[in-house]
XYZ file of C-alpha atoms in Angstrom:
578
model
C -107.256 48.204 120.537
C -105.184 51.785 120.811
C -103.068 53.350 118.813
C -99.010 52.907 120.179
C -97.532 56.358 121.756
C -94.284 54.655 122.873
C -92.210 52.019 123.224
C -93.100 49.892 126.700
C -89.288 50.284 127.752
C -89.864 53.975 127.726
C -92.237 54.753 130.749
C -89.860 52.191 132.661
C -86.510 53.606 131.961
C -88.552 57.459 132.657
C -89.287 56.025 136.180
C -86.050 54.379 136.848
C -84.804 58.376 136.313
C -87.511 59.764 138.078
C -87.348 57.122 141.547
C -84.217 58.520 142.986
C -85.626 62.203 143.087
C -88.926 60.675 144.051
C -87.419 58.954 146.798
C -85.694 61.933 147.979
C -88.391 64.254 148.178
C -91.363 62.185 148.934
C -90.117 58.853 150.192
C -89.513 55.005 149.649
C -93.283 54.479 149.421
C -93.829 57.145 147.197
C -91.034 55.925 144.996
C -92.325 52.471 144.910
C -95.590 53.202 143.873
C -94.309 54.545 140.876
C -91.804 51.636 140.295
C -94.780 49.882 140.852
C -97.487 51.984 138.135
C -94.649 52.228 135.654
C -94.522 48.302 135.104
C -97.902 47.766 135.755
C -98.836 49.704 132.697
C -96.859 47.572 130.191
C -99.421 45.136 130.989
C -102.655 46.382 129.181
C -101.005 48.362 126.449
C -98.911 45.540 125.250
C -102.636 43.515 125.274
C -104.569 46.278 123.505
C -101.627 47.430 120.488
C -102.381 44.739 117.557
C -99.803 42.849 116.091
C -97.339 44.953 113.974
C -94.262 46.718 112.985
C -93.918 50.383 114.956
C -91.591 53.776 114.992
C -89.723 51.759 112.255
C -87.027 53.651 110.164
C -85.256 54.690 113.317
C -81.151 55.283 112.872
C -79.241 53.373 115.285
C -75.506 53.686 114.467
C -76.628 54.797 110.916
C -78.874 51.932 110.199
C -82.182 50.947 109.963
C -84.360 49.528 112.838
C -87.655 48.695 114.526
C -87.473 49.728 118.026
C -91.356 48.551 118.829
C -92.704 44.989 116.636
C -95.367 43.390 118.509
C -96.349 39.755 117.600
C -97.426 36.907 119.703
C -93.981 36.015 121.268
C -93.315 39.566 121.997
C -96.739 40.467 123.555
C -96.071 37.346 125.940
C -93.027 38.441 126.807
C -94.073 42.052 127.564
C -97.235 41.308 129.190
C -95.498 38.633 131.588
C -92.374 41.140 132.422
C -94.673 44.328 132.976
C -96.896 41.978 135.199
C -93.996 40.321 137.328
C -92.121 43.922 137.411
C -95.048 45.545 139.339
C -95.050 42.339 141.942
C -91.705 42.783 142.229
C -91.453 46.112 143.101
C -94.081 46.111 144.949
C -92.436 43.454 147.174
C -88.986 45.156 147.640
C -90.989 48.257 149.226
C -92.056 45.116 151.476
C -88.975 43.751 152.048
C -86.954 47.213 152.701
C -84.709 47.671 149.522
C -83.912 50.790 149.131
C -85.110 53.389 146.010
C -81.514 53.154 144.182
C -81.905 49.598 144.456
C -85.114 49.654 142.808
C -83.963 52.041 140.675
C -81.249 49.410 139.077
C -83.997 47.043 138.981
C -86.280 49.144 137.426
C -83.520 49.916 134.594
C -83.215 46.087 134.155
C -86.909 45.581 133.556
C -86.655 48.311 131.022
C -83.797 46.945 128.929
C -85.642 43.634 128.829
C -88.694 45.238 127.633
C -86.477 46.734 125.051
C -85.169 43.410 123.717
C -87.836 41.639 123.859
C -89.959 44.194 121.259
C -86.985 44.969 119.089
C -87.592 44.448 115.536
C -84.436 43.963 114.057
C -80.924 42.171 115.508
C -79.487 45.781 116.417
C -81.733 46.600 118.911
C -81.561 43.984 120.482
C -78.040 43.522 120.688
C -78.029 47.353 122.068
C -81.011 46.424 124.702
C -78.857 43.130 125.159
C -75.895 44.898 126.284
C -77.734 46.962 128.661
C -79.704 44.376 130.391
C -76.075 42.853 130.852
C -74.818 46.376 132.561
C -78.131 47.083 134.562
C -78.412 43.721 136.043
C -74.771 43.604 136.859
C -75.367 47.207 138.615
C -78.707 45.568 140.591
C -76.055 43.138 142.135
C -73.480 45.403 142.869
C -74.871 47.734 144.576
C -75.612 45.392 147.636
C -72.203 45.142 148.207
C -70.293 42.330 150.009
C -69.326 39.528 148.187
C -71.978 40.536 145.389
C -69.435 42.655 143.963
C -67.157 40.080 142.984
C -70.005 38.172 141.993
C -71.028 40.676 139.927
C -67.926 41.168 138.571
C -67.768 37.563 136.987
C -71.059 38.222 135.979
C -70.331 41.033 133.905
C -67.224 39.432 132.499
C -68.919 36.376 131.368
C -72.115 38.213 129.827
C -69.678 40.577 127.945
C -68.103 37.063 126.605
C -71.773 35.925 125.492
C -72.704 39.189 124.355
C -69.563 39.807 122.276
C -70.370 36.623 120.654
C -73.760 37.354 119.635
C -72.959 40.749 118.236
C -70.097 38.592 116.455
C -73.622 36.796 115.092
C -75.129 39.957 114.609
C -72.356 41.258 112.006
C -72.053 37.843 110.278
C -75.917 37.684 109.723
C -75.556 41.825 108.349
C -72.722 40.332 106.032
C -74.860 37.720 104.510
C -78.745 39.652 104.143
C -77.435 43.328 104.066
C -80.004 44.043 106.834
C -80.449 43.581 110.775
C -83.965 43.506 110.454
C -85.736 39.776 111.775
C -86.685 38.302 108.537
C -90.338 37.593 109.985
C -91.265 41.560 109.604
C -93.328 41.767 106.794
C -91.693 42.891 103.473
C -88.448 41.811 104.529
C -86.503 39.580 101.904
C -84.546 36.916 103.928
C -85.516 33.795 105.862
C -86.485 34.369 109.662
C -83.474 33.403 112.066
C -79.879 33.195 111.242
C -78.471 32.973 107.983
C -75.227 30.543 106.723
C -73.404 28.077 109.139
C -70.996 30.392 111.058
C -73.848 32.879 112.362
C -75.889 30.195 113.791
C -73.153 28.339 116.405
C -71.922 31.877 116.966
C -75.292 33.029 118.150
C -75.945 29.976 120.135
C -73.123 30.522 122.255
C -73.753 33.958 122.664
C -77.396 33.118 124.019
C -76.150 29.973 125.810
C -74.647 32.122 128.231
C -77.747 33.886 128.856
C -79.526 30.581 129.359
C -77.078 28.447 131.142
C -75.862 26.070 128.990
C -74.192 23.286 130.511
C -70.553 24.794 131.154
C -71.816 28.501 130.508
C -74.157 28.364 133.939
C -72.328 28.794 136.612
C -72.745 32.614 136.808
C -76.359 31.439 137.897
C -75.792 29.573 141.101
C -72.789 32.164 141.993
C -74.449 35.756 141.309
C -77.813 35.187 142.235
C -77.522 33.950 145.739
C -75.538 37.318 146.677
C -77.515 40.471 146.434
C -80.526 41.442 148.306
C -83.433 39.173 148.573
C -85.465 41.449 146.340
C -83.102 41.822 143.803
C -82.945 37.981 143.609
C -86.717 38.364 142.524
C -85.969 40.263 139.505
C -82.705 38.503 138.692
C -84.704 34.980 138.377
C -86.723 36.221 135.760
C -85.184 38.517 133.111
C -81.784 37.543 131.718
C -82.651 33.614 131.037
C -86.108 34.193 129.481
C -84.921 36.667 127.566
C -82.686 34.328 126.489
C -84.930 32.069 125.509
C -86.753 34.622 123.130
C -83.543 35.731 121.642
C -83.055 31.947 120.749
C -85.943 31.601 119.151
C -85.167 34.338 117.322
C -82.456 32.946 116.041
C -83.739 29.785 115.354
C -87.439 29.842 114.694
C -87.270 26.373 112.852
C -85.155 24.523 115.171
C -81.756 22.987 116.249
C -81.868 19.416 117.261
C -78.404 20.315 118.696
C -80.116 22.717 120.533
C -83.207 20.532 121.858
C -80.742 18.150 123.501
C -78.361 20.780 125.041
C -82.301 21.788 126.573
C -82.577 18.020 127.871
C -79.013 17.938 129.052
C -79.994 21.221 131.482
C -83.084 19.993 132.723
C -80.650 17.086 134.282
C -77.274 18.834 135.099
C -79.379 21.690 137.302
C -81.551 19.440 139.105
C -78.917 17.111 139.900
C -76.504 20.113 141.140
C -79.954 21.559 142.778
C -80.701 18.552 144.489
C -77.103 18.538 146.275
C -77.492 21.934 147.634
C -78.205 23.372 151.188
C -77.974 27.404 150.337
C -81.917 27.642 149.387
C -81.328 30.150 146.764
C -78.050 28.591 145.205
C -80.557 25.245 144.968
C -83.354 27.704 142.884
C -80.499 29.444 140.990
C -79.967 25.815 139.678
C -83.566 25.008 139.373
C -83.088 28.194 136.760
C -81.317 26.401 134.701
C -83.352 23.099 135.019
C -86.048 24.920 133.768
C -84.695 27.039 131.389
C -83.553 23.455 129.668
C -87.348 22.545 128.360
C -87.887 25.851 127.018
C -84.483 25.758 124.606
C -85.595 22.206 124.096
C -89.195 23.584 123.204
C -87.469 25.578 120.868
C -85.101 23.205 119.731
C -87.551 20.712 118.929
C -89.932 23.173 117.042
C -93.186 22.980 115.487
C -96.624 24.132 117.112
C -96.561 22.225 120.016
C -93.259 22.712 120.906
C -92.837 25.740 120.350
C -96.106 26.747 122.277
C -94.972 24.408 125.247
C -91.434 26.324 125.394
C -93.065 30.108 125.966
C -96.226 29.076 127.884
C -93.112 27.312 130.591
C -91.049 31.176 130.241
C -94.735 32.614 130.937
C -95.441 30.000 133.981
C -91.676 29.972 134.837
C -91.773 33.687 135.565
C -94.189 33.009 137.538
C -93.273 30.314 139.911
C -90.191 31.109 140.038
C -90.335 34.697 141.244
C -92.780 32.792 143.832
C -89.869 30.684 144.950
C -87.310 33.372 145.123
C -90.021 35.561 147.118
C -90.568 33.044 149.708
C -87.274 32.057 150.054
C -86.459 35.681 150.656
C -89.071 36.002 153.362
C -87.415 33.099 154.970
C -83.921 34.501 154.677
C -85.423 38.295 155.757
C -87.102 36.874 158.794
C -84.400 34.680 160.146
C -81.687 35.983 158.470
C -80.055 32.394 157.069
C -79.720 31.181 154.046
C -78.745 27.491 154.716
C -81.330 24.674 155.109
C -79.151 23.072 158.165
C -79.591 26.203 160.258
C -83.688 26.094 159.663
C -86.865 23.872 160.071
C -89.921 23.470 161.173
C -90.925 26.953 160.082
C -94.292 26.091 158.366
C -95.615 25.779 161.888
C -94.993 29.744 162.496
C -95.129 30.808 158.626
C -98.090 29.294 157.377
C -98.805 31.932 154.617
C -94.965 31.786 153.394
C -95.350 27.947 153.739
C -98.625 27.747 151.699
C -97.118 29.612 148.985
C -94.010 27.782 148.765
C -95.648 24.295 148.090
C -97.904 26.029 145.562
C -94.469 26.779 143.534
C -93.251 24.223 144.306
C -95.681 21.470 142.667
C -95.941 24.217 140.040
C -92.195 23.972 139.272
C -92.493 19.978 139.670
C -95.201 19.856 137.335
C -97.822 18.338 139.083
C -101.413 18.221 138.077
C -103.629 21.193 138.521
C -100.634 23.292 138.853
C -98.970 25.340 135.832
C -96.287 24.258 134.841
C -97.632 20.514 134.643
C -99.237 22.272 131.441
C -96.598 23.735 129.680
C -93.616 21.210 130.690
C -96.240 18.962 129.290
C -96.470 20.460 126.219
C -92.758 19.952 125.535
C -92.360 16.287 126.775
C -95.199 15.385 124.373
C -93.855 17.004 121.843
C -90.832 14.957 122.087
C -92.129 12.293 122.407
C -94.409 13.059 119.204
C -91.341 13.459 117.334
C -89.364 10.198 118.533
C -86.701 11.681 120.358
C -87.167 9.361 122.441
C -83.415 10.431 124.331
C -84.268 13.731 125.082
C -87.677 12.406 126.128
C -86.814 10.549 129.007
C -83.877 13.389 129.688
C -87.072 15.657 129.988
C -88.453 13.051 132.549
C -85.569 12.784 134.530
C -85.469 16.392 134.821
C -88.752 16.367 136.188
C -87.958 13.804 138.688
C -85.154 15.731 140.186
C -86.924 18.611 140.585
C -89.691 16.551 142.981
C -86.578 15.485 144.705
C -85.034 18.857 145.020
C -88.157 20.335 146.132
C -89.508 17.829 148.711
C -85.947 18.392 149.979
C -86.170 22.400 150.554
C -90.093 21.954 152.258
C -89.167 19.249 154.393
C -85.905 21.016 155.509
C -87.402 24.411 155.539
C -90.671 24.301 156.751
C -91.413 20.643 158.223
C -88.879 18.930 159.229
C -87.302 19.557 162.850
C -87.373 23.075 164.960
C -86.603 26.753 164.376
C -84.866 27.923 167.638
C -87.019 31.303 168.138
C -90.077 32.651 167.633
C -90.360 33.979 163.344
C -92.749 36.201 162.123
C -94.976 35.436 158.850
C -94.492 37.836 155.633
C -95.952 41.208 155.936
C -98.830 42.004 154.443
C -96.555 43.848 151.643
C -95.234 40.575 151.008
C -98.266 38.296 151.537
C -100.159 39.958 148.815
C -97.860 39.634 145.891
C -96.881 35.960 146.840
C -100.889 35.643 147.541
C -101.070 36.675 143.984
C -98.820 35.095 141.941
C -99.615 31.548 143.503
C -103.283 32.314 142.435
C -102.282 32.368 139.126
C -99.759 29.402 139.324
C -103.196 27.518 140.538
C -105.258 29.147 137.666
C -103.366 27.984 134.811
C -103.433 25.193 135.970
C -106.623 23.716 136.777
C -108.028 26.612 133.442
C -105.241 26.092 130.812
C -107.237 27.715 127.779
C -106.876 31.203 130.258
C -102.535 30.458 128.861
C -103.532 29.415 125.585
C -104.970 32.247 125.040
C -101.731 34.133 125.131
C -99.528 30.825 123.398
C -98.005 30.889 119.715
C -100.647 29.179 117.591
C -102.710 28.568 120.785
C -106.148 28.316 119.511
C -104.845 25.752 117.390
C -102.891 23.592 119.661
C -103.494 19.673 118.968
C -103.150 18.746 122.696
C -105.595 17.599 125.940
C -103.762 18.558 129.005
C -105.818 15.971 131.345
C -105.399 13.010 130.115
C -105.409 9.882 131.997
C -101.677 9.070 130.869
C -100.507 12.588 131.200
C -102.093 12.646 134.946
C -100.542 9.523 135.293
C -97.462 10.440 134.042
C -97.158 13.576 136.181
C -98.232 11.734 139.619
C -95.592 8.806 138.697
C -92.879 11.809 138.490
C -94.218 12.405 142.213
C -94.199 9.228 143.920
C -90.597 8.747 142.111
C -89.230 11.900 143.868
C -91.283 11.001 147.019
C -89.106 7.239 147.124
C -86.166 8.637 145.887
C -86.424 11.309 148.688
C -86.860 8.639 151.212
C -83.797 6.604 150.036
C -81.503 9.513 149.791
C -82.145 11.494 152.818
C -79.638 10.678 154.888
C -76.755 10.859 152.006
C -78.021 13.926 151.070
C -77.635 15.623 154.336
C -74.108 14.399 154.710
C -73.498 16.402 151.325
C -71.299 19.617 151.783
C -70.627 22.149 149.115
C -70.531 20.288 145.939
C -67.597 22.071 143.183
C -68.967 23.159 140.162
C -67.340 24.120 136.713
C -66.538 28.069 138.030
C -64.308 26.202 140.708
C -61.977 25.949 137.741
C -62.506 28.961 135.582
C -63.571 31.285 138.685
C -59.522 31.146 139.384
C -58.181 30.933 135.854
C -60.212 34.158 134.603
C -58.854 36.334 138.173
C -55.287 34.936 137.514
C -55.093 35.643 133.697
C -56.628 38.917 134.205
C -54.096 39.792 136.204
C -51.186 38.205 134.372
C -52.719 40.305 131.533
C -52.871 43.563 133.462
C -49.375 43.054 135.444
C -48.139 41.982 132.091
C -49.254 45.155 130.148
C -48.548 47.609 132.589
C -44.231 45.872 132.380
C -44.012 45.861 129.169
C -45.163 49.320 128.615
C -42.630 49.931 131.929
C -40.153 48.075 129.897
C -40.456 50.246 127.049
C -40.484 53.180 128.730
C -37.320 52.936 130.607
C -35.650 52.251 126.692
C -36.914 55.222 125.107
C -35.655 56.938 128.157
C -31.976 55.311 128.485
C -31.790 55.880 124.438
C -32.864 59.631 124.730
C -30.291 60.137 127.272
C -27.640 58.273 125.273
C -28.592 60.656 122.461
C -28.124 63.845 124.593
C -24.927 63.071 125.819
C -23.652 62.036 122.658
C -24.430 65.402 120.718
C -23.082 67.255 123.564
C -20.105 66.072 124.638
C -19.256 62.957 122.182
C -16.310 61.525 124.328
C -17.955 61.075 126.948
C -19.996 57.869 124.531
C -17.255 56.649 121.746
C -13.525 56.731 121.563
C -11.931 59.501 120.710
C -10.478 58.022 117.577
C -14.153 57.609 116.411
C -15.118 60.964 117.174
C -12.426 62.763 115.441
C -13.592 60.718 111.839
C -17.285 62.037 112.474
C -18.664 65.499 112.341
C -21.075 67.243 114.610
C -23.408 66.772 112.305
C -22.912 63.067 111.765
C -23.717 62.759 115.866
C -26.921 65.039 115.764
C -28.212 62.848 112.922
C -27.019 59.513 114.680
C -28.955 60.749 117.973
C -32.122 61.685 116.323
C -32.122 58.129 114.423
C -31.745 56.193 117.236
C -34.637 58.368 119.218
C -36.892 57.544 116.245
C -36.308 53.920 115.885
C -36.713 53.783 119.793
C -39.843 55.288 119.351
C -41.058 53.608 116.516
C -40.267 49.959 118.465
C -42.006 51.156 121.371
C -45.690 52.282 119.549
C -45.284 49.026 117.623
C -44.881 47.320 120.784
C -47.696 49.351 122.546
């Protein structure tokens, strides 16, 4: 064990400063490497600080907080970000991002770090915020159509975060405190307090998760920026998500569990009809993402174990998706599955890893996430909701189908026309790595419980003939089902989604507001100038406004105190109105 020095964001957010000048002076590797040391390092000292409450008593905004509180969720968190930051990093050098890109990136993994080991609802909500404006920046700076992309981004995670700090203030009103009420000493119930609170706070983090009709920002931003940013996106915003959920509901939200089950279907269905490889895995986010809320929703050991051992393996497979997708799309430069094929023949390494993920994201045995998806379906089952139990399976039978379909289009079926190189060794290594572990966890599961919520005391046999069974079923079902819809699926064009109709609405309405706004204030400006030259003329030279009848009944006076009325009350209209 050692003593903490700092917060893990800290050394992150120092490098993210530091890269640019690094960069400059020294070069991209040079840079890298420390991107690459700076996350790395979040890795043991989140293991080796014990459990506790640290630099407590910290003003934020004049108020109490806990800026470092390390438990078992967030030592997962931490040890799983630091860990999947340094891979990252280490394959944009690889894959030719640039240090300011990096730099953004770097920023991002910081301000997760930060949310994830916040103590109390204020720091997380500031960390929040700024995981919002450094991932939005991360997209943006690619350019292209990423900045409109990342412009809806940012709009809809200011919606979602407005709403949880809307939470935030409700839960202040009813405890008198922002700190989680699972520190110790702390007076109040963990999670939210009252009724209004909780469904405020659930909206705010179903954005970040992808609730079904708060998800399309996943399928439309992540697709657009550099394939190395795309690595980073994938893991950060949604898992932190998921920990900022359980935050807020440590017992449970049935509500909740089944919103998890209805995700697990809605993205592998919309996954399954797609032919841009990384618009199918921005869906498979969401897919994924659905049995950790339901993990959380459901509640209880089990459950709750199951939901962050699937963030932990998710970060992991996923990342490994994203990274050999990228290597496809850096090597041939497409991003459509009709334009490729048969490239496993000439990218055996990237091919290799791929179907490593991929059964790892499927959930089949002696792969990762057949563990921890597991975990949650049982758990379900356990409890008799016996609806979101076979949602759960459904899920998992899409995602067979949608991943059989992006192999066998990718990498088997038909001909690349030209010769493709394999990853670089800068990319080979971390995809070499991560698929190790994908493999580890899951032929060794205790080497995951080891890191779980209550995972030394989990009642639950991962090899089982029925859940073996179960998982190979979920295989040969996506195998047939593959078979039967092969040739409708690749008759399938774009396929609308919910952003088709809001995507519109928000750019129109924005700019009825702004055009709006900027005539009225036009409007009102015109009136206090027409009335202040009405009132000039009419002290000066009275005929020239009213009768002379009228004029010789009032006094000069009368028509300098007239004037100055009617400037005032012109005035007075127009701040009202403005």
């Amino acid at each position: 064990m050692v003593d903490p020095v700092v917060p893990p964001f800290v050394p992150v957010l120092l490098a993210t400063l530091l890269l640019p000048l690094v960069g400059k002076y020294l070069g991209r590797r040079a840079a890298h490497a420390l991107g690459i040391l700076a996350t790395a390092v979040v890795v043991p000292y989140v293991w080796l600080v014990p459990d506790g409450v640290y630099f407590a008593g910290i003003d934020l905004f004049g108020f109490e907080t806990v800026v470092f509180h390390v438990d078992v969720f967030s030592r997962l968190m931490g040890l799983i970000f630091g860990f999947i930051g340094a891979v990252a990093v280490a394959y944009s050098w690889a894959s030719d991002a640039d240090t300011v890109q990096t730099a953004f990136a770097l920023s991002y993994v910081g301000t997760s770090l930060g949310a994830v080991f916040a103590g109390d609802w204020l720091t997380l909500i500031f960390f929040w915020e700024l995981m919002a404006v450094t991932s939005t920046l991360l997209v943006w700076h690619y350019g292209g159509q990423a900045v409109r992309a990342a412009f809806r981004y940012a709009l809809l995670h200011g919606i979602g975060g407005t709403l949880l700090l809307a939470a935030i203030i409700w839960q202040y009103a009813a405890v008198g405190t922002f700190l989680f009420g699972s520190l110790p000493g702390v007076q109040h119930a963990p999670g939210m307090a009252g009724t209004v609170a909780p469904v405020l706070a659930a909206l705010g983090i179903g954005v970040n998760v992808g609730f079904v009709g708060l998800h399309a920002w996943l399928p439309d931003t992540y697709p657009r920026p550099h394939v190395a940013a795309s690595v980073f996106l994938c893991v950060f915003t949604t898992k932190t998500g998921v920990y900022g959920m359980y935050r807020a509901f440590p017992e449970g939200e049935l509500a909740i569990a089944y919103m998890g089950g209805a995700m697990a279907v809605f993205g592998a269905c919309m996954a399954l009809l797609q032919n841009d490889m990384r618009r199918l895995l921005s869906y498979h986010i969401q897919s994924q993402v659905g049995y950790m809320v339901a993990g959380v929703g459901i509640a209880g050991h089990l459950a709750t174990a199951g939901a962050f051992g699937h963030v932990f393996n998710h970060i992991l497979y996923k990342s490994l998706l994203f990274m050999t997708v990228g290597v496809v799309i850096y090597r041939t430069g497409e991003e459509s599955l009709k334009k490729l094929g048969g490239l496993g023949r000439q990218m055996p390494i990237t091919a290799i890893t791929f179907f490593v993920a991929a059964l790892s994201i499927a959930g089949f045995p002696g792969f990762n996430g057949f563990v921890s998806k597991g975990m949650v379906i049982v758990a379900a089952h356990k409890k008799h909701y016996d609806l979101l139990w076979y949602l759960l399976l459904a899920g998992g039978v899409g995602t067979f189908l949608s991943f059989i379909k992006l192999g066998y289009y990718a990498f088997i079926h038909g001909e690349y026309d030209g010769y493709v190189e394999d990853a670089s060794i800068g990319q080979a290594v971390p995809m070499v790595a991560v698929a190790a572990l994908c493999v580890l966890f899951g032929v060794y599961p205790p080497a995951l419980y080891e890191i779980l919520p209550a995972g030394a005391d989990l009642d639950y046999t991962v090899f089982t003939f029925k859940h073996v069974l179960e998982g190979v079923a979920l295989a040969a079902a996506g195998v047939i089902g593959f078979v039967l819809l092969k040739t409708p699926l690749s008759r399938v064009a774009k396929i609308p989604d919910i952003d088709r109709l809001y995507n519109p609405g928000t750019m129109y309405g924005t700019r009825a507001l702004v055009v709006g706004t900027t005539e009225l204030y036009a409007a009102v400006d015109r009136t206090v100038v027409r009335a202040t030259r009405v009132t000039v003329r009419l002290v000066r030279d009275p005929r020239s406004v009213i009768d002379d009848a009228t004029v010789d009944r009032i006094t000069r006076q009368d028509t300098i105190g007239f004037g100055v009325l009617l400037v005032v009350i012109t005035l007075a209209v127009a701040v009202v109105v403005l």
